[in-house]
PDB file of C-alpha atoms in Angstrom:
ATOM      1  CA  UNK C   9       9.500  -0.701 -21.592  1.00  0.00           C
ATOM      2  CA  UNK C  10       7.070   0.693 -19.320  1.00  0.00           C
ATOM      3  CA  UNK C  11       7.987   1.063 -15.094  1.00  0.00           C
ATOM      4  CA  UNK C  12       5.582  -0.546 -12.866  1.00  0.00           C
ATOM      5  CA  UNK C  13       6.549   1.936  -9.974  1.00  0.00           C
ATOM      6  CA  UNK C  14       5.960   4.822 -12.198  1.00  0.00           C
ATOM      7  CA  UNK C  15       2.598   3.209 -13.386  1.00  0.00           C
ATOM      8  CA  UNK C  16       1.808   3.157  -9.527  1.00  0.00           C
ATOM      9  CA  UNK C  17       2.541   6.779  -9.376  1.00  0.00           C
ATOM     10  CA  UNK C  18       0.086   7.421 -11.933  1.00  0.00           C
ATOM     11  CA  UNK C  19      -2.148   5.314 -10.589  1.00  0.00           C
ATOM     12  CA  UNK C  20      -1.968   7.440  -7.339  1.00  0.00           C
ATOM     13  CA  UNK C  21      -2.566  10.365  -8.852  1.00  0.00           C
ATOM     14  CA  UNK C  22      -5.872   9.264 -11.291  1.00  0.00           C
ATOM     15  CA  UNK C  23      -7.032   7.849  -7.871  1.00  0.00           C
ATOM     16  CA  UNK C  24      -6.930  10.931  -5.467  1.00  0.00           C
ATOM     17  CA  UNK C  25      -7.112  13.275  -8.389  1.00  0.00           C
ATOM     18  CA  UNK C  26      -3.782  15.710  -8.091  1.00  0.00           C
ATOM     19  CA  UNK C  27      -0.198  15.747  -7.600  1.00  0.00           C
ATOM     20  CA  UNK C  28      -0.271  16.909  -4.469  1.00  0.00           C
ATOM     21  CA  UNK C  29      -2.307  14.321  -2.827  1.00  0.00           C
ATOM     22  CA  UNK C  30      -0.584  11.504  -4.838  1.00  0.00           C
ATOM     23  CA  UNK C  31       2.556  13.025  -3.062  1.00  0.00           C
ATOM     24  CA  UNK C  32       1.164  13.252   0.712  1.00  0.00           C
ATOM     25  CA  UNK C  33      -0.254   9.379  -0.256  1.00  0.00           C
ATOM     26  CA  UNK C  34       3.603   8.097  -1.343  1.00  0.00           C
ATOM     27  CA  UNK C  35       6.055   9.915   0.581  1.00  0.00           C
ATOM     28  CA  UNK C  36       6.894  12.407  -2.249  1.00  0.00           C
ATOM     29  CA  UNK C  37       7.162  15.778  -3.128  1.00  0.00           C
ATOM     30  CA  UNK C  38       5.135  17.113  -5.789  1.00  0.00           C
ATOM     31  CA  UNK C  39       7.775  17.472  -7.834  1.00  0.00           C
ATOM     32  CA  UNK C  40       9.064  13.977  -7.880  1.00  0.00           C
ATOM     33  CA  UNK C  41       5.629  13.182  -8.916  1.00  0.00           C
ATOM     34  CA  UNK C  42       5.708  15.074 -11.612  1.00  0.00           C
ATOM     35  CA  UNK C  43       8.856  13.994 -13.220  1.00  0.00           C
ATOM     36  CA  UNK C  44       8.253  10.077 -12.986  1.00  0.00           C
ATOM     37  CA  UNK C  45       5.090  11.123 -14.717  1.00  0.00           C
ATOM     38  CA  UNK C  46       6.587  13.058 -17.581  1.00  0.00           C
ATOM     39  CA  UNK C  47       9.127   9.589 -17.974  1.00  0.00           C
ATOM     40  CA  UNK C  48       6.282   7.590 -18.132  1.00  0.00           C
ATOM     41  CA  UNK C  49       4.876   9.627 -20.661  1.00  0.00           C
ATOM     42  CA  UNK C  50       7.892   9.175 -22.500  1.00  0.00           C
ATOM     43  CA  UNK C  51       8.006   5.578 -22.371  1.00  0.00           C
ATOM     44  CA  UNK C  52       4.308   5.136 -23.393  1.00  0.00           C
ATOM     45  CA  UNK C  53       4.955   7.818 -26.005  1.00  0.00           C
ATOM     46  CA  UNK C  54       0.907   9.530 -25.578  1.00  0.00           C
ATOM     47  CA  UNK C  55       0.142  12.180 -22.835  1.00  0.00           C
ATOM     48  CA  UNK C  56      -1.500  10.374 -19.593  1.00  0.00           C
ATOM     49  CA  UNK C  57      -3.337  13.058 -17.981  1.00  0.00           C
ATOM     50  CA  UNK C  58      -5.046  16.584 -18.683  1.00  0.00           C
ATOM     51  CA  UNK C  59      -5.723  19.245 -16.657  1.00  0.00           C
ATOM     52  CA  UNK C  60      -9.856  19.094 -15.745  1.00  0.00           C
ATOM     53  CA  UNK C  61     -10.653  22.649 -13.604  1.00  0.00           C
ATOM     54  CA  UNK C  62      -8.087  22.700 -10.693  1.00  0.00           C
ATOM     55  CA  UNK C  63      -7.305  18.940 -11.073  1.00  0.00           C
ATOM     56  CA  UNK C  64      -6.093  15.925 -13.522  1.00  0.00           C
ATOM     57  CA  UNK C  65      -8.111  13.645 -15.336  1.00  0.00           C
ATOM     58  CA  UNK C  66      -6.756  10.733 -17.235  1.00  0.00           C
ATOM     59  CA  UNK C  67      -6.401  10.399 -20.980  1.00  0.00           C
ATOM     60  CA  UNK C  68      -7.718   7.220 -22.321  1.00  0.00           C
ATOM     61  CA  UNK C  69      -3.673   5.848 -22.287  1.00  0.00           C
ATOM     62  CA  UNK C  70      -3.925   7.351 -18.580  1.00  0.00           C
ATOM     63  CA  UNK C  71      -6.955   5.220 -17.292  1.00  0.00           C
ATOM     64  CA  UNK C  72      -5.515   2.159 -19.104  1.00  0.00           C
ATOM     65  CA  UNK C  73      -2.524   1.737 -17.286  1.00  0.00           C
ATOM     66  CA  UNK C  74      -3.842   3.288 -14.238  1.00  0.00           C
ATOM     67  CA  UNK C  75      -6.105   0.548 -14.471  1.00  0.00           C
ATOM     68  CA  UNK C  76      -3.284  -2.049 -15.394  1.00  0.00           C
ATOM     69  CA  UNK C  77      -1.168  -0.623 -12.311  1.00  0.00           C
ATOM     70  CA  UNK C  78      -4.246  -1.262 -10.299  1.00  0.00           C
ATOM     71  CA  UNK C  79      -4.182  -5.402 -11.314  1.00  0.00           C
ATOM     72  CA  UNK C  80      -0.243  -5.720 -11.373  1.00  0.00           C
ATOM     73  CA  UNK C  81      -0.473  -4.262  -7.765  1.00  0.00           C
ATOM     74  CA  UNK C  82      -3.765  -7.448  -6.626  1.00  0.00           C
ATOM     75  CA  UNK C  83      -1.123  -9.724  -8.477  1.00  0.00           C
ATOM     76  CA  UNK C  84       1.756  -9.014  -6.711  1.00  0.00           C
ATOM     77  CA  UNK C  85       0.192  -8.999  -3.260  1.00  0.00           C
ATOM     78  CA  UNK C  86      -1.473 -12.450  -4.278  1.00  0.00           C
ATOM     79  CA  UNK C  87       2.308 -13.562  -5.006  1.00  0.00           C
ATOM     80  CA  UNK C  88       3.409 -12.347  -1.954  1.00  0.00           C
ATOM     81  CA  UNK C  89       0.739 -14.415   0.170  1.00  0.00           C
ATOM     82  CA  UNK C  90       2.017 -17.397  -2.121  1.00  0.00           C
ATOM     83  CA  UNK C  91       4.821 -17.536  -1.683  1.00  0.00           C
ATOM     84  CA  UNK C  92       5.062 -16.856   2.378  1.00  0.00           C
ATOM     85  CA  UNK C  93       2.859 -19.975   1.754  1.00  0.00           C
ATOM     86  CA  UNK C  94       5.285 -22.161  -0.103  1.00  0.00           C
ATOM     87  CA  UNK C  95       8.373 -20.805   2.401  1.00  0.00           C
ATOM     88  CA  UNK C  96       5.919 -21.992   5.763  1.00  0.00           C
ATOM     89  CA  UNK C  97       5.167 -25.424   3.808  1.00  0.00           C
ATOM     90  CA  UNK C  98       1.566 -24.695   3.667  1.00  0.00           C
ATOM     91  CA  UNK C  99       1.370 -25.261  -0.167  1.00  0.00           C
ATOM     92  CA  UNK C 100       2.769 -25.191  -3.563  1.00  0.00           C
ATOM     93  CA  UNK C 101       4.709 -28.023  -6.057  1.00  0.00           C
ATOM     94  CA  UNK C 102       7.687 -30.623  -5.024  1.00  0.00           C
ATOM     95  CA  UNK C 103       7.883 -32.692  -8.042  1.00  0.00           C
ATOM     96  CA  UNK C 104       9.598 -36.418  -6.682  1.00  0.00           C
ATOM     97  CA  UNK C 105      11.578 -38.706  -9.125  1.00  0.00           C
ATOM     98  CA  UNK C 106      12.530 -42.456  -7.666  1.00  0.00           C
ATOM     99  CA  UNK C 107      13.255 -46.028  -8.893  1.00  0.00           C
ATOM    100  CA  UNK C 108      11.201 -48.766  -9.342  1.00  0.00           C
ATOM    101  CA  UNK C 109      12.089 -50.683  -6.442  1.00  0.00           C
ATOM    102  CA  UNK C 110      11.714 -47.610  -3.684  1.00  0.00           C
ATOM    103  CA  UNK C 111       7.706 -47.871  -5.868  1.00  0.00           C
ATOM    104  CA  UNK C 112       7.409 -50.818  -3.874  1.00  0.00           C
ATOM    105  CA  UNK C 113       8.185 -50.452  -0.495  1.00  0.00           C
ATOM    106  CA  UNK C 114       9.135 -46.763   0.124  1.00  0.00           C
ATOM    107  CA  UNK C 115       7.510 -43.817  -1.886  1.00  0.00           C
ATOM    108  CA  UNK C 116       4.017 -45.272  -1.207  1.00  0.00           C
ATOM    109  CA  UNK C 117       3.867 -44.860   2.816  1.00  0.00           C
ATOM    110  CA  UNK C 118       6.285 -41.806   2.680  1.00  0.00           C
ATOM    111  CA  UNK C 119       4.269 -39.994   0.293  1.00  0.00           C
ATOM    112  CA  UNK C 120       1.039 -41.354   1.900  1.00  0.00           C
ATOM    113  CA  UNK C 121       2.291 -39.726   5.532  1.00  0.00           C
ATOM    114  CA  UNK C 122       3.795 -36.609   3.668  1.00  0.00           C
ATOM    115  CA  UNK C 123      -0.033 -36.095   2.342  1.00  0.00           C
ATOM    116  CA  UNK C 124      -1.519 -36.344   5.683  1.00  0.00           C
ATOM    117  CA  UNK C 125       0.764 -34.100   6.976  1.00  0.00           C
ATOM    118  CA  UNK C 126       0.824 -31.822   4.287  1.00  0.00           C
ATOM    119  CA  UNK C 127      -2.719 -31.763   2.237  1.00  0.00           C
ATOM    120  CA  UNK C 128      -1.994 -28.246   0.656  1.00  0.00           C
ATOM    121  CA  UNK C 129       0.959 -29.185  -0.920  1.00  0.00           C
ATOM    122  CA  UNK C 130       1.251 -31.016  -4.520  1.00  0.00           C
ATOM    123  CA  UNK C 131       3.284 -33.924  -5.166  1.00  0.00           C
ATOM    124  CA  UNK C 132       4.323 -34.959  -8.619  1.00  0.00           C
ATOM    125  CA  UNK C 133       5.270 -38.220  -8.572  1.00  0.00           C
ATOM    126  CA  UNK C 134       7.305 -39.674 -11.154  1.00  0.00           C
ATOM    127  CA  UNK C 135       9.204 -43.613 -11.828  1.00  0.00           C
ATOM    128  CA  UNK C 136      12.035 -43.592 -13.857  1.00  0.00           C
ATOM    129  CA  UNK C 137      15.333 -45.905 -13.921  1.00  0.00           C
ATOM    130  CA  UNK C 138      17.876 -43.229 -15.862  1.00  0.00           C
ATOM    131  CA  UNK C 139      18.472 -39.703 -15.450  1.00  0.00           C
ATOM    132  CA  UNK C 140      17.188 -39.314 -11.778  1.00  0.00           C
ATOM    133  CA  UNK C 141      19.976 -36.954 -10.430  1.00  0.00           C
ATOM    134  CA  UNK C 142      20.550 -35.094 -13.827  1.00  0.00           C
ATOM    135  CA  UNK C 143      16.846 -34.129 -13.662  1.00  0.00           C
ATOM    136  CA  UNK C 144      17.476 -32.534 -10.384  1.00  0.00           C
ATOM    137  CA  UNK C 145      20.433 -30.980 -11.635  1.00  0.00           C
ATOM    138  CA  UNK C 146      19.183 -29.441 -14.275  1.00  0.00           C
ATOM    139  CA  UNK C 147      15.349 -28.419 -12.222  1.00  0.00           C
ATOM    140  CA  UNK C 148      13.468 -30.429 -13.989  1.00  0.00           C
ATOM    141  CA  UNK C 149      12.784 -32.703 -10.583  1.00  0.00           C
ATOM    142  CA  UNK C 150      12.764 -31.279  -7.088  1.00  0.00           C
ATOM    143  CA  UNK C 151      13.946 -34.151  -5.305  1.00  0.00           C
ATOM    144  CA  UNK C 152      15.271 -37.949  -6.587  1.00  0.00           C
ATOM    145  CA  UNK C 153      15.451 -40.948  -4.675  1.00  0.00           C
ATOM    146  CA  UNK C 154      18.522 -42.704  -6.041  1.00  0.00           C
ATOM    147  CA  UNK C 155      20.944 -45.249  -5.490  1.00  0.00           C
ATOM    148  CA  UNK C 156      24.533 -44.180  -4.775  1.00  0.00           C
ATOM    149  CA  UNK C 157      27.709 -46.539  -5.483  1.00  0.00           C
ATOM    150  CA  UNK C 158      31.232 -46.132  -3.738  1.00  0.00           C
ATOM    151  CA  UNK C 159      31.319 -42.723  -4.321  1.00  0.00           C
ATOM    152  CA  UNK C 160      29.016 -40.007  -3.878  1.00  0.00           C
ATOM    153  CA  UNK C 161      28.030 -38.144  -7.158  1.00  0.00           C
ATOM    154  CA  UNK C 162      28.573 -34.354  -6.841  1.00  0.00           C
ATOM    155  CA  UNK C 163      26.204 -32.130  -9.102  1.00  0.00           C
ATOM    156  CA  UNK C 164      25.990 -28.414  -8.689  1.00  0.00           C
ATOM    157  CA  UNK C 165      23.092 -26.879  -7.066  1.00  0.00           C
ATOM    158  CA  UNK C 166      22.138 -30.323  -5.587  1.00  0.00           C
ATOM    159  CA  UNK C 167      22.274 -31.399  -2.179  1.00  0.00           C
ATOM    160  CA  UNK C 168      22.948 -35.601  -1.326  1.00  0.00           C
ATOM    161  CA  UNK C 169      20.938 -37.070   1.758  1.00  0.00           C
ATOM    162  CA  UNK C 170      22.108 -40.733   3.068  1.00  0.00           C
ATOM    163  CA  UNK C 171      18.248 -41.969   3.496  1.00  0.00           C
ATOM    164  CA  UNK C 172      19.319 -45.756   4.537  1.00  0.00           C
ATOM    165  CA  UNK C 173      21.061 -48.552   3.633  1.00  0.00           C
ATOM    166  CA  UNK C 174      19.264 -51.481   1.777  1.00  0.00           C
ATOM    167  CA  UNK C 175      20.160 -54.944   1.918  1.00  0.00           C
ATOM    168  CA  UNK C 176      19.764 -57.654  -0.627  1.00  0.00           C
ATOM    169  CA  UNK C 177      17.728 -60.501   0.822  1.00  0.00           C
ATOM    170  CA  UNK C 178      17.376 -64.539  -0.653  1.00  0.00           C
ATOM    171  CA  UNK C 179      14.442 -65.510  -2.144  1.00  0.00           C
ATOM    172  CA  UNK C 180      13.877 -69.387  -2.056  1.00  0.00           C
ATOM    173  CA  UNK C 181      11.403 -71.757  -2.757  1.00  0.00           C
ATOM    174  CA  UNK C 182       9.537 -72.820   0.319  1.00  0.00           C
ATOM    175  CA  UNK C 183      10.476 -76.289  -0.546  1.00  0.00           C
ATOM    176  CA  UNK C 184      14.639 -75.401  -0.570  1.00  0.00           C
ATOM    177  CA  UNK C 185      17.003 -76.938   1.928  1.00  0.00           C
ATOM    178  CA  UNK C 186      18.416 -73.415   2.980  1.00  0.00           C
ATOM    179  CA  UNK C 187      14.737 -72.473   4.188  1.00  0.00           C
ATOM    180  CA  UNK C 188      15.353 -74.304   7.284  1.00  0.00           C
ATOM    181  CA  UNK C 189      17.604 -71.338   7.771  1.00  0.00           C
ATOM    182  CA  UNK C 190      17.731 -68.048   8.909  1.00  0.00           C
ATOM    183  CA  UNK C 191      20.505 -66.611   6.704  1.00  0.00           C
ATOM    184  CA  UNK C 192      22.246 -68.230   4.183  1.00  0.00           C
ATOM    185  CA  UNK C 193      25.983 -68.317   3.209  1.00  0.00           C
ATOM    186  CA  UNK C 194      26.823 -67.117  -0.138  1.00  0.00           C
ATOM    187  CA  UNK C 195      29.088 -69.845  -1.051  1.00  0.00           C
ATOM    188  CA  UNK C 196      26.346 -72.555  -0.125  1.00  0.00           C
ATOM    189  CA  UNK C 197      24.377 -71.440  -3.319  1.00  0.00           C
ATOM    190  CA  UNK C 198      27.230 -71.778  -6.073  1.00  0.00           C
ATOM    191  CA  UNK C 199      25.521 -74.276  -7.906  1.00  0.00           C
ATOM    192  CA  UNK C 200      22.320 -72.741  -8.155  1.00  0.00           C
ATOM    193  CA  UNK C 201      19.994 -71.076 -10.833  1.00  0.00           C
ATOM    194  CA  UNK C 202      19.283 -67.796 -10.295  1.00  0.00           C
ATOM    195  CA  UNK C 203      16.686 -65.390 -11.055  1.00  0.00           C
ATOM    196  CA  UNK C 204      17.291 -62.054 -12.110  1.00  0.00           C
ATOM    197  CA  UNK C 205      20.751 -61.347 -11.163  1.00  0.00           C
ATOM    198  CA  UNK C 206      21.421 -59.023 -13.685  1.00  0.00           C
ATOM    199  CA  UNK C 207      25.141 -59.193 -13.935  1.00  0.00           C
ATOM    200  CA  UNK C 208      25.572 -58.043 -17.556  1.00  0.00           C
ATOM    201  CA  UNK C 209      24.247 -54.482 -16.782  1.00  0.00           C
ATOM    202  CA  UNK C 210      26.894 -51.435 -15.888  1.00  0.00           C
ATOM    203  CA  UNK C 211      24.738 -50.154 -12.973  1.00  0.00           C
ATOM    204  CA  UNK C 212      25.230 -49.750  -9.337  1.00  0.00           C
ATOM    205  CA  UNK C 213      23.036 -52.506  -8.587  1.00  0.00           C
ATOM    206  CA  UNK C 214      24.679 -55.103 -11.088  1.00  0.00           C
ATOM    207  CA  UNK C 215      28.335 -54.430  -9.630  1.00  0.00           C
ATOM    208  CA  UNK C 216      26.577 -55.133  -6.051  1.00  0.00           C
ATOM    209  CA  UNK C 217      25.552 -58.413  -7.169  1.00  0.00           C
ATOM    210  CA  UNK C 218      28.733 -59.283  -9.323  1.00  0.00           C
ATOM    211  CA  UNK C 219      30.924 -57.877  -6.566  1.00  0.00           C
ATOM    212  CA  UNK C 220      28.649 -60.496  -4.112  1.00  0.00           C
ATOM    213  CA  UNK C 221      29.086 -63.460  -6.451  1.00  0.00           C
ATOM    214  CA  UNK C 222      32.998 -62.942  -7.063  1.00  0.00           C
ATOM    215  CA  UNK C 223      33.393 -62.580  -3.255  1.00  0.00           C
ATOM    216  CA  UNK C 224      31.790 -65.711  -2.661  1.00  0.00           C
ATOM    217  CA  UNK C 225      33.656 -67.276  -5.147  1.00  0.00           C
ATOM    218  CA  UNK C 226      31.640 -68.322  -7.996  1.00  0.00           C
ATOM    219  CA  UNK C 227      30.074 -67.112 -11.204  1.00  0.00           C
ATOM    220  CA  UNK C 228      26.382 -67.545 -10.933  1.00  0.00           C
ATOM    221  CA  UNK C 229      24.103 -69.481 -13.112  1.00  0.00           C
ATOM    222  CA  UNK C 230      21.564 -67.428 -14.851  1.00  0.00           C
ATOM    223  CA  UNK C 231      18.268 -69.301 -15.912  1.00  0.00           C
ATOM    224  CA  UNK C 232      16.120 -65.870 -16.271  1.00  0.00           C
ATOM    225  CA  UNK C 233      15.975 -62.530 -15.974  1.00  0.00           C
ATOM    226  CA  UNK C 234      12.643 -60.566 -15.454  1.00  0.00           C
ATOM    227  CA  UNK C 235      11.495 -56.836 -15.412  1.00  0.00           C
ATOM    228  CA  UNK C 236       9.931 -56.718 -11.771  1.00  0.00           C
ATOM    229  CA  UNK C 237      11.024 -57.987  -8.285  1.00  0.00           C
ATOM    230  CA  UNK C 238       7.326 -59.751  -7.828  1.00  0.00           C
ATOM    231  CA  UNK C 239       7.833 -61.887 -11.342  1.00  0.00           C
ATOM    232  CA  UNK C 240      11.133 -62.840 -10.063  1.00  0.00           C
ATOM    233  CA  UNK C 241       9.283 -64.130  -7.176  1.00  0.00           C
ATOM    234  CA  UNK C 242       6.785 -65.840  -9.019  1.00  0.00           C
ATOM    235  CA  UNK C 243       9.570 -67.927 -10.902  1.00  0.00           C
ATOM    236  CA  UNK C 244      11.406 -68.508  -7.776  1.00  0.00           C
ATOM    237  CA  UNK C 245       8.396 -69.643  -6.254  1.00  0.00           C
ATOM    238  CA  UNK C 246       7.954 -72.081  -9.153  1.00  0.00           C
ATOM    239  CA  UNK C 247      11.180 -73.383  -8.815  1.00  0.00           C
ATOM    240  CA  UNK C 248      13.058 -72.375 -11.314  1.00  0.00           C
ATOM    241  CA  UNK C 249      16.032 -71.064  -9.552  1.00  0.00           C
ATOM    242  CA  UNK C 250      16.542 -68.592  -6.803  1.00  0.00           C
ATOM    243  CA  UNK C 251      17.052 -64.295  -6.294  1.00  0.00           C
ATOM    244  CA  UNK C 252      18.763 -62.208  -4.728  1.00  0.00           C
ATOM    245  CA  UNK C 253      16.187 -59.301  -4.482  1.00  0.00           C
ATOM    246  CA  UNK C 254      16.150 -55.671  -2.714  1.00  0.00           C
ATOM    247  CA  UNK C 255      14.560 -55.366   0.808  1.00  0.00           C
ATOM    248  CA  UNK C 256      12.389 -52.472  -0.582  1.00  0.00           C
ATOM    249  CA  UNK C 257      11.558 -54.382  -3.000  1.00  0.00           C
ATOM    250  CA  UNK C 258      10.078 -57.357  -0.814  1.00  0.00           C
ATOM    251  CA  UNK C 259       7.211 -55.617   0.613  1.00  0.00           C
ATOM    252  CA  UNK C 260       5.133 -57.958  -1.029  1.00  0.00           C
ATOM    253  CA  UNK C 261       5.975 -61.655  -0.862  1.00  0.00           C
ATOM    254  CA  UNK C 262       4.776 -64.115  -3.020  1.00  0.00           C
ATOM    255  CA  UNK C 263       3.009 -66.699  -1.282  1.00  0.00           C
ATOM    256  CA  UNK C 264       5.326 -69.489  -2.393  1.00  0.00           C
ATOM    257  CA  UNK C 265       8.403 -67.782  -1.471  1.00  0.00           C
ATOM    258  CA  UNK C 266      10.346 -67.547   1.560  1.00  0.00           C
ATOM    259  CA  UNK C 267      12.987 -64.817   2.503  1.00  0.00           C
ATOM    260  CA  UNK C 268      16.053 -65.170   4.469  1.00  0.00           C
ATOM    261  CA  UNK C 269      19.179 -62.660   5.164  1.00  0.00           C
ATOM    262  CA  UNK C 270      22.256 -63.682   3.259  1.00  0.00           C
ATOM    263  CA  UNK C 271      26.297 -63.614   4.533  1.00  0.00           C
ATOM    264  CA  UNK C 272      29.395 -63.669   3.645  1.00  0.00           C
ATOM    265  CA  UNK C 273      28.965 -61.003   2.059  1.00  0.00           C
ATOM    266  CA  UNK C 274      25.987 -59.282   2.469  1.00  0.00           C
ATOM    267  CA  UNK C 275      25.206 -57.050  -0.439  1.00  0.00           C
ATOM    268  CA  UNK C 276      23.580 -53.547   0.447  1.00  0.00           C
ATOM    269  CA  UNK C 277      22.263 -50.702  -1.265  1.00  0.00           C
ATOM    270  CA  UNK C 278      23.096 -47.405  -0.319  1.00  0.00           C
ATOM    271  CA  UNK C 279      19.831 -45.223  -0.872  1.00  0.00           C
ATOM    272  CA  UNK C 280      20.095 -41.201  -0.735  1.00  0.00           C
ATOM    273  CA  UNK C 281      17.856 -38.380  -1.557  1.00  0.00           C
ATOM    274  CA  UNK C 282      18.769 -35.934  -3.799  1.00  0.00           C
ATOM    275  CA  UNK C 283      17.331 -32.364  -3.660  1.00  0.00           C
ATOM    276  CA  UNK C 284      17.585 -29.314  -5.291  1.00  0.00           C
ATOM    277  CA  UNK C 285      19.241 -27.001  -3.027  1.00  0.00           C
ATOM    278  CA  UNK C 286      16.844 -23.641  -4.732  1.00  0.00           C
ATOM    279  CA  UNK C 287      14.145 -25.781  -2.409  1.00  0.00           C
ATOM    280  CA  UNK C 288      16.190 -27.847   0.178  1.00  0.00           C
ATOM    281  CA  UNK C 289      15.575 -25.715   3.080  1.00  0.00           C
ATOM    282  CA  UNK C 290      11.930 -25.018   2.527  1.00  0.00           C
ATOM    283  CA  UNK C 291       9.769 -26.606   5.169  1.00  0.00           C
ATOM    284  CA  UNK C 292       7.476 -28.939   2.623  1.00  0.00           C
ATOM    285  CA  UNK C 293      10.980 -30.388   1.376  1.00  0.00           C
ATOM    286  CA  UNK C 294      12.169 -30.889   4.682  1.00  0.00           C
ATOM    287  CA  UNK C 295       8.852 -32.139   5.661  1.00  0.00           C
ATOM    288  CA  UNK C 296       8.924 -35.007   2.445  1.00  0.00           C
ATOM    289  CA  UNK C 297      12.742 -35.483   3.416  1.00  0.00           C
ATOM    290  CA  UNK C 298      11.746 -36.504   6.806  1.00  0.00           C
ATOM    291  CA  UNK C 299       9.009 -38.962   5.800  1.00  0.00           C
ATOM    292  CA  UNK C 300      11.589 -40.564   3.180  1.00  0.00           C
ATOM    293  CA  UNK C 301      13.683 -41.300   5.605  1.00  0.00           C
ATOM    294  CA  UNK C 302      11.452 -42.141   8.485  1.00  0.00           C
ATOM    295  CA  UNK C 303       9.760 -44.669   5.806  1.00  0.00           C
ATOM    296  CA  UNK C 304      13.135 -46.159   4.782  1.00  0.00           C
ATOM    297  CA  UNK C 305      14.787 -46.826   8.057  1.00  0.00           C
ATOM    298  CA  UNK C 306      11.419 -48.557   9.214  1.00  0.00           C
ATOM    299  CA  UNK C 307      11.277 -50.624   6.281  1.00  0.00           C
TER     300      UNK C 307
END
């Protein structure tokens, strides 16, 4: 395996043209010039230089990696400048998992200010329901915007950020009785249909809403359940039962629907941010971090 250092050496001395110089130029004695150029030798296994009058002149193995040293060297100082760019936030790659419902209301303004803000940097967005934290964990993701039960999830190398707190809101049909209200008791609605309540599912959300239901008392009365908070609207709108539905996910409200707070209980999401800690303190992370939650606890 060739040594870069020692290809700078030689590169020092094919550029002045002697030992002696190379040494005044590096901080060396002549000596110590010589023998990282007999190793190198060694490791590239052909003579480097020849003696030309008083001075050296490369071989043709000599001017090749002198001239290889001379493009590692413009690569490394490019790095350099790239990366004191990535650690003062002025560009590189944060690559930003989140569910669908934080699609609606949440990532689009965040990332929207974040671009503003930050124009140099690139964002790779991605919208996935399974795997959000794991892909942090494992640095496939940069950051994940996830939804956290009871208990906190631990993962090593990742850092957990409480963003807000999300509560589930009622959608009715204008037309419904409990529209004349501003919130609406949970045990008022027992008898109801209801729209995408997604009780049979193991997630957080789905233990929200069963916990909700069983604290009020009543099993509820699924008549659908849909893929998207705005086609649960549309049914709700059309009277076919009502939803309880994410406030992130209500940034758009169907015309036909109207949205009041619910009690007793109220369910809530509890929305966090989950970054790699490799990138956590960099200034572009902390930068997105801020917007997240700046976005969220507006919302």
């Amino acid at each position: 395996m060739l040594d870069v250092r020692r290809m700078q050496v030689l590169r020092a001395v094919v550029t002045s043209g002697s030992v002696s110089a190379a040494a005044s130029y590096l901080g060396y004695t002549p000596s110590a010039i010589s023998q990282q150029l007999a190793t190198l030798e060694k490791e590239a296994g052909t003579p480097l230089l020849e003696k030309a009058g008083r001075g050296l002149r490369p071989t043709p193995a000599g001017v090749l990696l002198s001239e290889r040293a001379g493009r590692i060297s413009e690569l490394l100082n490019e790095t350099e400048a790239e990366l004191a760019d990535i650690r003062a936030g002025r560009t590189g790659l944060l690559r930003l998992r989140f569910f669908t419902t934080a699609g609606v209301g949440l990532i689009p303004p965040a990332v929207a200010k974040f671009r503003a803000e930050h124009p140099e940097v690139q964002l790779a967005l991605a919208q996935q329901e399974v795997d959000l934290l794991d892909d942090v964990a494992a640095g496939e993701a940069d950051l994940a915007v996830i939804v956290v039960g009871e208990e906190v999830p631990q993962r090593r190398g990742v850092r957990l950020v409480h963003l807000a707190d999300d509560p589930f809101r009622l959608a009715l049909p204008k037309s419904h009785p409990q529209a004349e209200h501003d919130s609406v008791d949970m045990a008022k609605l027992a008898d109801e249909a209801w729209i995408n309540s997604a009780t049979d599912r193991e997630d957080i959300c789905a233990r929200l809403l069963r916990d909700a239901y069983a604290s009020a008392g009543f099993a509820p009365h699924v008549a659908l359940e849909t893929d998207s908070t705005y086609s649960a609207q549309g049914f709700v709108a059309a009277g076919l039962g009502i939803a309880l539905i994410p406030h992130l996910g209500l940034d758009v409200v169907h015309p036909g629907v109207e949205v009041r707070a619910v009690t007793n209980p109220e369910p809530k999401r509890r929305i966090y941010v989950a970054v790699r800690e490799a990138v956590c303190e960099l200034p572009a992370t902390r930068s997105l971090m801020d917007c997240l939650a700046e976005t969220a606890n507006r919302a």
